mmCIF file of C-alpha atoms and ligand atoms in Angstrom:
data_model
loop_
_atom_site.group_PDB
_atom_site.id
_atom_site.type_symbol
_atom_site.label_atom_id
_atom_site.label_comp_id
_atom_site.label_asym_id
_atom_site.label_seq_id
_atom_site.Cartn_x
_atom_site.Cartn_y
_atom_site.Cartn_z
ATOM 1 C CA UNK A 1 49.447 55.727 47.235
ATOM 2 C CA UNK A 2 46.081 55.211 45.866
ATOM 3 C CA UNK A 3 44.802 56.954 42.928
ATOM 4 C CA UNK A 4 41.003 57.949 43.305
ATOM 5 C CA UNK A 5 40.400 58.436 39.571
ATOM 6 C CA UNK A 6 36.930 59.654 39.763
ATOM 7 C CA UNK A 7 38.967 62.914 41.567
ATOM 8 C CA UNK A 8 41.550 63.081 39.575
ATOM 9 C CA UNK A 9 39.116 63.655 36.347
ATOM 10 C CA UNK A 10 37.684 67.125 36.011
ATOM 11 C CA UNK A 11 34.721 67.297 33.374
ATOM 12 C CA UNK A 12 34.503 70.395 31.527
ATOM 13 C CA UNK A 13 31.047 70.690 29.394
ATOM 14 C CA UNK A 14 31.520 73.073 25.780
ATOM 15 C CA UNK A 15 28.203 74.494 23.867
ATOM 16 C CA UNK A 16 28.295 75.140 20.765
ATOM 17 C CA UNK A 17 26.459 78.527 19.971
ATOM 18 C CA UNK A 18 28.134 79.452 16.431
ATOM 19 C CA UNK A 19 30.288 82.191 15.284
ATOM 20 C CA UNK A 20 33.575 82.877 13.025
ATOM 21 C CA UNK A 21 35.320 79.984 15.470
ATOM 22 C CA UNK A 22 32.596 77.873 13.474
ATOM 23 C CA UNK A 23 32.872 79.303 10.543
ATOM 24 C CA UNK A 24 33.691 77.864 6.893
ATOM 25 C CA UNK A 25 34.637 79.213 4.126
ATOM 26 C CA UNK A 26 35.004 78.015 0.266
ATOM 27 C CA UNK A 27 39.067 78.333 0.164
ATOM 28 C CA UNK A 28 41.410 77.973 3.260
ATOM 29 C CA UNK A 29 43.124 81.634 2.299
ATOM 30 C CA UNK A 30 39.659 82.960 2.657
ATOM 31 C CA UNK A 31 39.249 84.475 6.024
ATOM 32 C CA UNK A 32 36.724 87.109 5.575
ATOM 33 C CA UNK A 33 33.936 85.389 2.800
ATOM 34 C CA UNK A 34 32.916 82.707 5.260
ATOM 35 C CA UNK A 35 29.866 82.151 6.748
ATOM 36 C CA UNK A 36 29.401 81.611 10.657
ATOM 37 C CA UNK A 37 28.059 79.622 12.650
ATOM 38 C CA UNK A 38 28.580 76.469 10.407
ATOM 39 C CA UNK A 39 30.872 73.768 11.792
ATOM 40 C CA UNK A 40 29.213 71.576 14.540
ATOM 41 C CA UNK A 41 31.081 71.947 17.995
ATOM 42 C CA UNK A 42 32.041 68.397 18.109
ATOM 43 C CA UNK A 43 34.127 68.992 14.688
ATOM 44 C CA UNK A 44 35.774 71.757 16.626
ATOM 45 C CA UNK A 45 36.737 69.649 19.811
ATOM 46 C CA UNK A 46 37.957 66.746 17.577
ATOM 47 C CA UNK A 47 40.959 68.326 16.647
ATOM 48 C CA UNK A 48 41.802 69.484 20.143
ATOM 49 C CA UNK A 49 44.434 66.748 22.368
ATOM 50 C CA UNK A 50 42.959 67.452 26.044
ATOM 51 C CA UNK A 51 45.540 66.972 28.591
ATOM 52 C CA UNK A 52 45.333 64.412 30.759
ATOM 53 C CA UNK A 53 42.568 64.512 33.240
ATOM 54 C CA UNK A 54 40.325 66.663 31.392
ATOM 55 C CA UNK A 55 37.276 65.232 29.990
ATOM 56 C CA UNK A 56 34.528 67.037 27.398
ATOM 57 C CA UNK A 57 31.500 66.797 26.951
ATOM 58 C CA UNK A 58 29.840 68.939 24.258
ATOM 59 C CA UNK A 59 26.726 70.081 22.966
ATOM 60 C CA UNK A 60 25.238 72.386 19.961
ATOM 61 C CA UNK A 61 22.808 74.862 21.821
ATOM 62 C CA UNK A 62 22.907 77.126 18.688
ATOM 63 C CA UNK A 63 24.082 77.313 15.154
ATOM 64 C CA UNK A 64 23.651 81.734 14.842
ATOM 65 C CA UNK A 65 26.686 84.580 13.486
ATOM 66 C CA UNK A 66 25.946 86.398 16.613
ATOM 67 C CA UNK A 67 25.328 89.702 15.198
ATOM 68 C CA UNK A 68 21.606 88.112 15.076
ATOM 69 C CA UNK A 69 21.779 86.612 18.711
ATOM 70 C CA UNK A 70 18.199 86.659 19.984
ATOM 71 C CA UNK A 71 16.664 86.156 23.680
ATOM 72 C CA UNK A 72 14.955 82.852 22.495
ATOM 73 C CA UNK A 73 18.689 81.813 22.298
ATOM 74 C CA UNK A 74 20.034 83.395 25.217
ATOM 75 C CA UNK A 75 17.497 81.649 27.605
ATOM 76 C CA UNK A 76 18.683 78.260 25.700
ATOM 77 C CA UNK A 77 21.772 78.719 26.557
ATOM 78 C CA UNK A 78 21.047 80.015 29.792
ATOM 79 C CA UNK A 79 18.948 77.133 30.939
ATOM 80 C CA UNK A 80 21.898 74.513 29.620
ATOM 81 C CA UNK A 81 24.194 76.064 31.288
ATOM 82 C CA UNK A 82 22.004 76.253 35.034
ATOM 83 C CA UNK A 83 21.474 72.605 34.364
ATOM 84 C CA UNK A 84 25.264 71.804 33.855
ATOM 85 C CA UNK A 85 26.277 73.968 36.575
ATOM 86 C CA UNK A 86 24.095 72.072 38.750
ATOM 87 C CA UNK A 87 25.824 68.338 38.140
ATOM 88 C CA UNK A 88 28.671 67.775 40.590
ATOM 89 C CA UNK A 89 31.086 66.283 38.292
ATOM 90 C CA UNK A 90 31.132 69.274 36.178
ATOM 91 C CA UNK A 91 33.968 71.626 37.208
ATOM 92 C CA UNK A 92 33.009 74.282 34.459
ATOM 93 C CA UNK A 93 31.508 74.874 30.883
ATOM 94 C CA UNK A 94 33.108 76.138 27.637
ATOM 95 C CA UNK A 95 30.660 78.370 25.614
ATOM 96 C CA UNK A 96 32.017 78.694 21.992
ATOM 97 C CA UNK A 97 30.289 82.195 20.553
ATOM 98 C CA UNK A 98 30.984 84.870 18.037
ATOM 99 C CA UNK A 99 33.190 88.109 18.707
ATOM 100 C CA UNK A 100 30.554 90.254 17.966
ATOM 101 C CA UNK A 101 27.883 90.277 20.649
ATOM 102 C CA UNK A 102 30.080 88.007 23.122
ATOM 103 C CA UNK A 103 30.202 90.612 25.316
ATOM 104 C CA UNK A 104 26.885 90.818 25.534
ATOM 105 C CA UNK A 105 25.941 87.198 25.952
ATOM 106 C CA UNK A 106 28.773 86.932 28.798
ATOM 107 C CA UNK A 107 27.050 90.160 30.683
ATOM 108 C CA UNK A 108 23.667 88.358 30.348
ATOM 109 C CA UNK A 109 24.806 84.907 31.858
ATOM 110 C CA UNK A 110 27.012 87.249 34.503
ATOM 111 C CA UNK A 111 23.475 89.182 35.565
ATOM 112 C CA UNK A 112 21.405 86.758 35.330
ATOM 113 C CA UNK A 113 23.151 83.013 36.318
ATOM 114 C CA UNK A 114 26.262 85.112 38.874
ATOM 115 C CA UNK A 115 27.163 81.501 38.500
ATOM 116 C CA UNK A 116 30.347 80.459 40.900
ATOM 117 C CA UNK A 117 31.279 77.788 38.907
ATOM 118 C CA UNK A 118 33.617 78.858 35.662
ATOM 119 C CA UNK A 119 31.618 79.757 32.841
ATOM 120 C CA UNK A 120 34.560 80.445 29.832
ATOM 121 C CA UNK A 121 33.662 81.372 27.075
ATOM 122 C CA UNK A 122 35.437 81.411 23.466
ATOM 123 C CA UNK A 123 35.635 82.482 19.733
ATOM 124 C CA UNK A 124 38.078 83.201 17.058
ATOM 125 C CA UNK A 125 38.373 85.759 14.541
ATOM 126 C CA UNK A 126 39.604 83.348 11.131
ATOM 127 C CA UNK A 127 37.049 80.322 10.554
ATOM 128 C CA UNK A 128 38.012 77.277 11.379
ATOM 129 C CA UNK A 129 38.987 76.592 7.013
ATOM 130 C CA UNK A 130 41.616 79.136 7.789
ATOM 131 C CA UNK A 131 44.870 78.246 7.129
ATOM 132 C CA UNK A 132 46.099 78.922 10.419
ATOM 133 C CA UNK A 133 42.848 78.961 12.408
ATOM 134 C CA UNK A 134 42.676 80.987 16.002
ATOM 135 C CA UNK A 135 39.892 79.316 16.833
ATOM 136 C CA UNK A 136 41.866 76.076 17.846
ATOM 137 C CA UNK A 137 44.004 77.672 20.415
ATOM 138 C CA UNK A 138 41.619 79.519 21.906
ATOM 139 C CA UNK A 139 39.259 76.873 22.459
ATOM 140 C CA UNK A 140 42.349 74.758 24.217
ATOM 141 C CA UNK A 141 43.218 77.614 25.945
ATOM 142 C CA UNK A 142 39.248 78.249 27.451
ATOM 143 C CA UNK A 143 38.891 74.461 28.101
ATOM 144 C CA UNK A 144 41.858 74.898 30.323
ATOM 145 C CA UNK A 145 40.740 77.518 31.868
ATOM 146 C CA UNK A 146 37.074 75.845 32.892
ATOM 147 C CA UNK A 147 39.385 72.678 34.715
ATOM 148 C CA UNK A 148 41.837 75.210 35.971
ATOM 149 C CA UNK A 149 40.084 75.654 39.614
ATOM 150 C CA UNK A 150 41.272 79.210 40.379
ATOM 151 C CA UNK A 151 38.703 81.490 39.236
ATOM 152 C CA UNK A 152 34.899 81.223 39.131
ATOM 153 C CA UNK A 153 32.245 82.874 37.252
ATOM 154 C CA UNK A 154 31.938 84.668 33.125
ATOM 155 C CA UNK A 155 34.927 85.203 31.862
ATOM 156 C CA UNK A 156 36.232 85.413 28.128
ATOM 157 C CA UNK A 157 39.437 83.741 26.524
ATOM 158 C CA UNK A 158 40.542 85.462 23.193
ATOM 159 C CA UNK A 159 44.210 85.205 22.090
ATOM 160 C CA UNK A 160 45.902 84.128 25.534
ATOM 161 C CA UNK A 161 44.185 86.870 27.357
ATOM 162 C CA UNK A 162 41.499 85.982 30.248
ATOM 163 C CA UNK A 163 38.874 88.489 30.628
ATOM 164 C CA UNK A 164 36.280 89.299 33.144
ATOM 165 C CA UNK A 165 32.524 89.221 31.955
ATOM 166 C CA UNK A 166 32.048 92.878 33.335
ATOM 167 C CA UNK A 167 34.955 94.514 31.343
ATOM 168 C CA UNK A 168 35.514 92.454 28.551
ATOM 169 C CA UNK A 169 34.378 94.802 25.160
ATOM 170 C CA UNK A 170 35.416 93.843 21.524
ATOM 171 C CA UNK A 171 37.736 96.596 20.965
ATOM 172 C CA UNK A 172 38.803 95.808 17.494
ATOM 173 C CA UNK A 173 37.510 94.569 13.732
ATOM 174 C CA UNK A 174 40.044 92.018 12.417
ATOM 175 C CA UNK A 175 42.963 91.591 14.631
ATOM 176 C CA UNK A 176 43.245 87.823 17.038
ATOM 177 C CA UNK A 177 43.130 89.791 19.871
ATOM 178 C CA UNK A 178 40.240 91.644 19.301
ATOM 179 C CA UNK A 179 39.237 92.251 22.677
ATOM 180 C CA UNK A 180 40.346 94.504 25.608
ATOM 181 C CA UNK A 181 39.263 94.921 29.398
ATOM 182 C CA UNK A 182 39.676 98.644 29.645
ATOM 183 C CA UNK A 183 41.534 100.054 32.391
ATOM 184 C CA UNK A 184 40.822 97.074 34.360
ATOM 185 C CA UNK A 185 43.111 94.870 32.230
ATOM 186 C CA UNK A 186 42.706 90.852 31.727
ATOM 187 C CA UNK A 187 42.134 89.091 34.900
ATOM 188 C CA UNK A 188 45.044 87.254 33.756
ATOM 189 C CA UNK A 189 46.854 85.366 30.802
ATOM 190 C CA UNK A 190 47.298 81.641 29.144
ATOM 191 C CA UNK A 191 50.733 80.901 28.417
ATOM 192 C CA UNK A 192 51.544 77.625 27.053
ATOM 193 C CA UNK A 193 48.231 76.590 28.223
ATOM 194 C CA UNK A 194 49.267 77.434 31.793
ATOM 195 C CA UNK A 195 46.603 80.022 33.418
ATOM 196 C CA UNK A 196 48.690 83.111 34.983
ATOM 197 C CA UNK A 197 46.300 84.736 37.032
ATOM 198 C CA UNK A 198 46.652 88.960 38.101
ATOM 199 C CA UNK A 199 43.314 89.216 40.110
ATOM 200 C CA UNK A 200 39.746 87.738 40.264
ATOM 201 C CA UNK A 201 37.038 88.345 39.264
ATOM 202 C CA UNK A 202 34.134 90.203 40.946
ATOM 203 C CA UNK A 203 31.412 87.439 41.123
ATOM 204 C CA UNK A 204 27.957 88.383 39.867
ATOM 205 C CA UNK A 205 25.048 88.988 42.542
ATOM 206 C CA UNK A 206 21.973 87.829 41.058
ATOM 207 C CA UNK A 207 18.400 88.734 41.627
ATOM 208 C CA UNK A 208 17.135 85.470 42.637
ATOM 209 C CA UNK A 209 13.618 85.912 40.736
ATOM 210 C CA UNK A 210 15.354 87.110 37.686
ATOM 211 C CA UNK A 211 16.252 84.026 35.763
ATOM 212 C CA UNK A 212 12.762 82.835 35.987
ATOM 213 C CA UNK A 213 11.174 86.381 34.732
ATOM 214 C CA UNK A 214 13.655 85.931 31.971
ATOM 215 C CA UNK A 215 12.346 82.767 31.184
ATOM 216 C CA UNK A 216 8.918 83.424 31.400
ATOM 217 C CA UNK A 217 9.382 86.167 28.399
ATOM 218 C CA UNK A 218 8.631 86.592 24.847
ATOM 219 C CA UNK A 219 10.882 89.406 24.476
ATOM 220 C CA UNK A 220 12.638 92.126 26.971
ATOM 221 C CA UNK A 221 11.394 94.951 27.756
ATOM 222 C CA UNK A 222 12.216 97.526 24.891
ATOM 223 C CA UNK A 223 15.240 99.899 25.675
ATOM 224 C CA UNK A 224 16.926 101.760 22.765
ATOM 225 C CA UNK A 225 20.230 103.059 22.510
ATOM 226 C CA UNK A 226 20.844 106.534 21.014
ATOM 227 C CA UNK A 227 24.018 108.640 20.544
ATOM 228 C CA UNK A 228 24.681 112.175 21.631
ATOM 229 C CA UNK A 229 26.743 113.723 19.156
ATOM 230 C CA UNK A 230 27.880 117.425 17.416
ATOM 231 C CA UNK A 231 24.419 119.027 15.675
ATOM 232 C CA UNK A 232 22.209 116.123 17.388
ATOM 233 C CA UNK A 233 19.004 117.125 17.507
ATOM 234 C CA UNK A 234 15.784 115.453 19.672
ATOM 235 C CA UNK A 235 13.892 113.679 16.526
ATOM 236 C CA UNK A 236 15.104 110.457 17.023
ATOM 237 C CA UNK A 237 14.103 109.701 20.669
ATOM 238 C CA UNK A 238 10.420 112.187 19.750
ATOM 239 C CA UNK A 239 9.557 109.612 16.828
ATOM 240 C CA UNK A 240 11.097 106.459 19.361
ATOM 241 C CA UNK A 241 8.185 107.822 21.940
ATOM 242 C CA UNK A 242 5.409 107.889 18.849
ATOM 243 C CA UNK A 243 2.896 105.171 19.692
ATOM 244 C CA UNK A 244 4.212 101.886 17.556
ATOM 245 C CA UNK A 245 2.239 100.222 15.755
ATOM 246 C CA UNK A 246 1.501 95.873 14.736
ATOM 247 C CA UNK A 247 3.391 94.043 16.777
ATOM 248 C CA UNK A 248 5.899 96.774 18.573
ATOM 249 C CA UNK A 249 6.437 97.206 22.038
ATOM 250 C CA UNK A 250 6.625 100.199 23.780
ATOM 251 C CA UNK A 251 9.372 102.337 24.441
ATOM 252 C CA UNK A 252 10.488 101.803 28.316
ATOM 253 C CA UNK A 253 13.985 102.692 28.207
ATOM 254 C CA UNK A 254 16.735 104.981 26.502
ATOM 255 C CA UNK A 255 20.407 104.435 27.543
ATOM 256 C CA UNK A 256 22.378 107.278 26.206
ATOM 257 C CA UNK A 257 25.810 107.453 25.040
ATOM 258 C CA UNK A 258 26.722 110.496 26.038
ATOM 259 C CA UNK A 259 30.196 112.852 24.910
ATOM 260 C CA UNK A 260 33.340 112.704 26.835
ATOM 261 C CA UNK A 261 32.062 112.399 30.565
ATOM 262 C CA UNK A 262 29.156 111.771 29.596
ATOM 263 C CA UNK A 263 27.314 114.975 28.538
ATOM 264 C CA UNK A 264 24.333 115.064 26.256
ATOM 265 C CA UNK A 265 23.904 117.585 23.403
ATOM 266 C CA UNK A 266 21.079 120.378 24.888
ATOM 267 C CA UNK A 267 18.683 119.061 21.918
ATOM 268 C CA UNK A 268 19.106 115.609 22.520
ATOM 269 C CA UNK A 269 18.498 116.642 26.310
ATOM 270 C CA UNK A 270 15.102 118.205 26.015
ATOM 271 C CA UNK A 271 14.077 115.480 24.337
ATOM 272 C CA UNK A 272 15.063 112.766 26.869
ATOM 273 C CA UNK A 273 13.402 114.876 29.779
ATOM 274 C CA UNK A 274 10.048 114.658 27.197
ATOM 275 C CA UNK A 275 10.936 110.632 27.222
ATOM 276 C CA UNK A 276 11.183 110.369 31.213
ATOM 277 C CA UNK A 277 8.362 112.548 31.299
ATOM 278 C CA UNK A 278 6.508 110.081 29.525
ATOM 279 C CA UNK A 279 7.873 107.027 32.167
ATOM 280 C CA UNK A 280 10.318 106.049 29.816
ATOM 281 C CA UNK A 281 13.126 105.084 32.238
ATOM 282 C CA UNK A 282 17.374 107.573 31.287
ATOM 283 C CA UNK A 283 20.252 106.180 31.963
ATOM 284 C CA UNK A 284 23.693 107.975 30.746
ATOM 285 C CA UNK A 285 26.927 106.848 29.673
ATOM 286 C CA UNK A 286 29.628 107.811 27.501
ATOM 287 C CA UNK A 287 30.862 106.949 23.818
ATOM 288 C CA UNK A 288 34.055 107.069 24.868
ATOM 289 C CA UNK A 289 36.215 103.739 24.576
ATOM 290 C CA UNK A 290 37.440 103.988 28.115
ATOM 291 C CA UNK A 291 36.600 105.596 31.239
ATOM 292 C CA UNK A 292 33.221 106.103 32.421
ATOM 293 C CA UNK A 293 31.379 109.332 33.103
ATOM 294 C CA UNK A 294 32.820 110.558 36.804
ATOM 295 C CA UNK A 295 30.530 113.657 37.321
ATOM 296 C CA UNK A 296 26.551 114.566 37.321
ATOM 297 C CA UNK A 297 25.658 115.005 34.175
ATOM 298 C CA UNK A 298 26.770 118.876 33.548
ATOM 299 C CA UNK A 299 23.779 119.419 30.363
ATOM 300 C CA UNK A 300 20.863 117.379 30.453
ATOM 301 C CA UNK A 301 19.535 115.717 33.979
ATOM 302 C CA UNK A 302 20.478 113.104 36.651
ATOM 303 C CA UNK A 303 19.763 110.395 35.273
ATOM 304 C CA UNK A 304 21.578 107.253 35.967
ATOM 305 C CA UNK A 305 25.232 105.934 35.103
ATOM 306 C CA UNK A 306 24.759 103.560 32.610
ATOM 307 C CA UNK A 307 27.798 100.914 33.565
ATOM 308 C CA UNK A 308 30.141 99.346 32.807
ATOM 309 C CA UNK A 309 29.726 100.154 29.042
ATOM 310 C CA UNK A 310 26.562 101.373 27.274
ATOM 311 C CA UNK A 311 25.909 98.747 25.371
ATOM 312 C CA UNK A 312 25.966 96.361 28.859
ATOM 313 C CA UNK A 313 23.923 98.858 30.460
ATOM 314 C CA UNK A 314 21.161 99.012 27.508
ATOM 315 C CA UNK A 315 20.727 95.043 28.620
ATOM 316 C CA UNK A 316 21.473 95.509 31.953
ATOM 317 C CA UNK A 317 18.106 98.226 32.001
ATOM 318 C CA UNK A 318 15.880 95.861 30.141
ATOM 319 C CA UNK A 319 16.704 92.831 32.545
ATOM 320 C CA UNK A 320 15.850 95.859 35.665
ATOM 321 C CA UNK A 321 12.376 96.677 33.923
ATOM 322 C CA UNK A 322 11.204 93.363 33.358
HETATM 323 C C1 SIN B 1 30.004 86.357 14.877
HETATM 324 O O1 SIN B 1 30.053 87.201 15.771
HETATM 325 O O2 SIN B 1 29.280 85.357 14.948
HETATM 326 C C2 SIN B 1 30.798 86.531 13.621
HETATM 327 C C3 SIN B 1 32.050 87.270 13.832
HETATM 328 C C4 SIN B 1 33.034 86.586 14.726
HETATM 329 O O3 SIN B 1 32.783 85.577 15.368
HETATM 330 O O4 SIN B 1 34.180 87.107 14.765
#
């Protein structure tokens, strides 16, 4: 039988964005004074034996820790990515990040891209000096994953375990597998580089004009996230309404982390109704690791779930007001 080799080849395309899975550090036992966001992605690829049939193609989008992502690289990556997507030969991307706002990035490229195609991405928590780096596996493990022709859309790979873009949180400081998926669980799990899939994922429904508003910004609109809590009192959202001034936007949203099911201290409450008086858009959430808030709000207004987590929902409300 013939072989049509152009068929039997599945391109995968990685970016390079930074992070601890590019990070380097002075001695190889040194896994916490690194810096991130240091090693170029083709370094981190040139260590990796592909199987068969899998072809990479790489490219350095960003060189950031991503505690200091920004939206000037978010639409960098996001416009990369829409233009890889687009080429047929490309079965899916790779995006190598940093634990600590991956979520974040992933629930931007899930709002605004939905893309069908798989969009993995990938990090480690040792640098790649370690002596026994994560970031190796993981990487092998998410490039897999992209070529693997089962699932579709943002998902995470972190320590074997496949995670969906909408529950995927960091759930932990140091260990490998540092992130969780709630009570959804993983969408599935990598063993021996073989994909063992549980469920799908729910694909993203984009607003079609949204990627271009994104692109046609300087900055979101400004939504701050504040923290109900025992003795809170209503200072911090009065002085976050106080007219700011040089070059500070104004407030337009507050997403609050509510208690438990997502109550808000009476304080904190009389405050936010002040805020919405003033058109500043409420959502409410909870602080809690898991769970979301199942009732009305019993203190302090209607406003609107913030899901899945607040910190998604703080982006999720900027990308709604723009
Ligand atoms: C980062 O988020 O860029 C640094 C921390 C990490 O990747 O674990």
């Amino acid at each position: 039988m013939q072989v049509n080799r152009e068929e039997s080849v599945k391109k995968v395309v990685v970016l390079g964005t930074g992070g601890t899975i590019a990070g380097r550090a002075q001695s190889v036992t040194d896994e916490i004074g690194y810096t991130a966001g240091v090693v170029p992605v083709a370094d981190l690829l040139a260590g990796l034996s592909l199987p068969a049939g899998l072809v990479a193609e790489h490219e350095q989008v960003a060189q950031t820790d991503s505690k200091d992502m920004t939206l000037a690289i978010w639409q960098r990556l996001g416009q990369r990515v829409a233009h890889h997507l687009a080429r047929p030969e490309v079965a899916g991307m790779v995006i190598t990040h940093g634990t600590d706002t991956l979520e974040e990035t992933a629930w931007f490229l899930h709002q605004v891209l939905a893309p069908t195609k798989p969009v993995v991405l990938t990090c480690a928590m040792r640098p790649a000096t370690a002596l026994m780096p994560d970031g190796p596996q993981n990487l092998n493990d998410a490039l897999r994953v992209a070529a693997d022709g089962r699932i579709g859309g943002v998902v995470v790979v972190c320590a074997g375990r496949l995670h969906a873009a909408q529950d995927v949180t960091k759930v932990h400081t140091w260990r490998l597998d540092a992130f969780g998926s709630g009570d959804a669980g993983p969408l599935g799990v990598i063993e021996a580089g073989e994909l063992r899939l549980f469920r799908q994922s729910v694909p993203g429904r984009a607003d079609p004009g949204l990627w271009a508003r994104v692109q046609g910004v300087r900055a979101l609109p400004r939504v701050e996230l504040v923290f109900s809590h025992a003795d809170a009192q209503g200072h911090l959202v009065r002085s976050l309404l106080a007219a700011p001034g040089g070059d500070i936007p104004p407030l337009r949203g507050l997403v609050v982390a509510g208690t438990g099911n997502g109550t808000v201290h009476t304080a904190l409450a009389e405050a936010l109704e002040e805020a919405q008086a003033q058109g500043v858009v409420v959502w409410r959430g909870t602080r809690c690791a898991l769970g979301r808030p199942v009732t009305s709000g019993r203190s302090g207004g209607d406003w609107p779930l913030a899901e899945p987590s607040v910190i998604k929902a703080r982006l999720s409300l900027a990308l709604a007001l723009l």
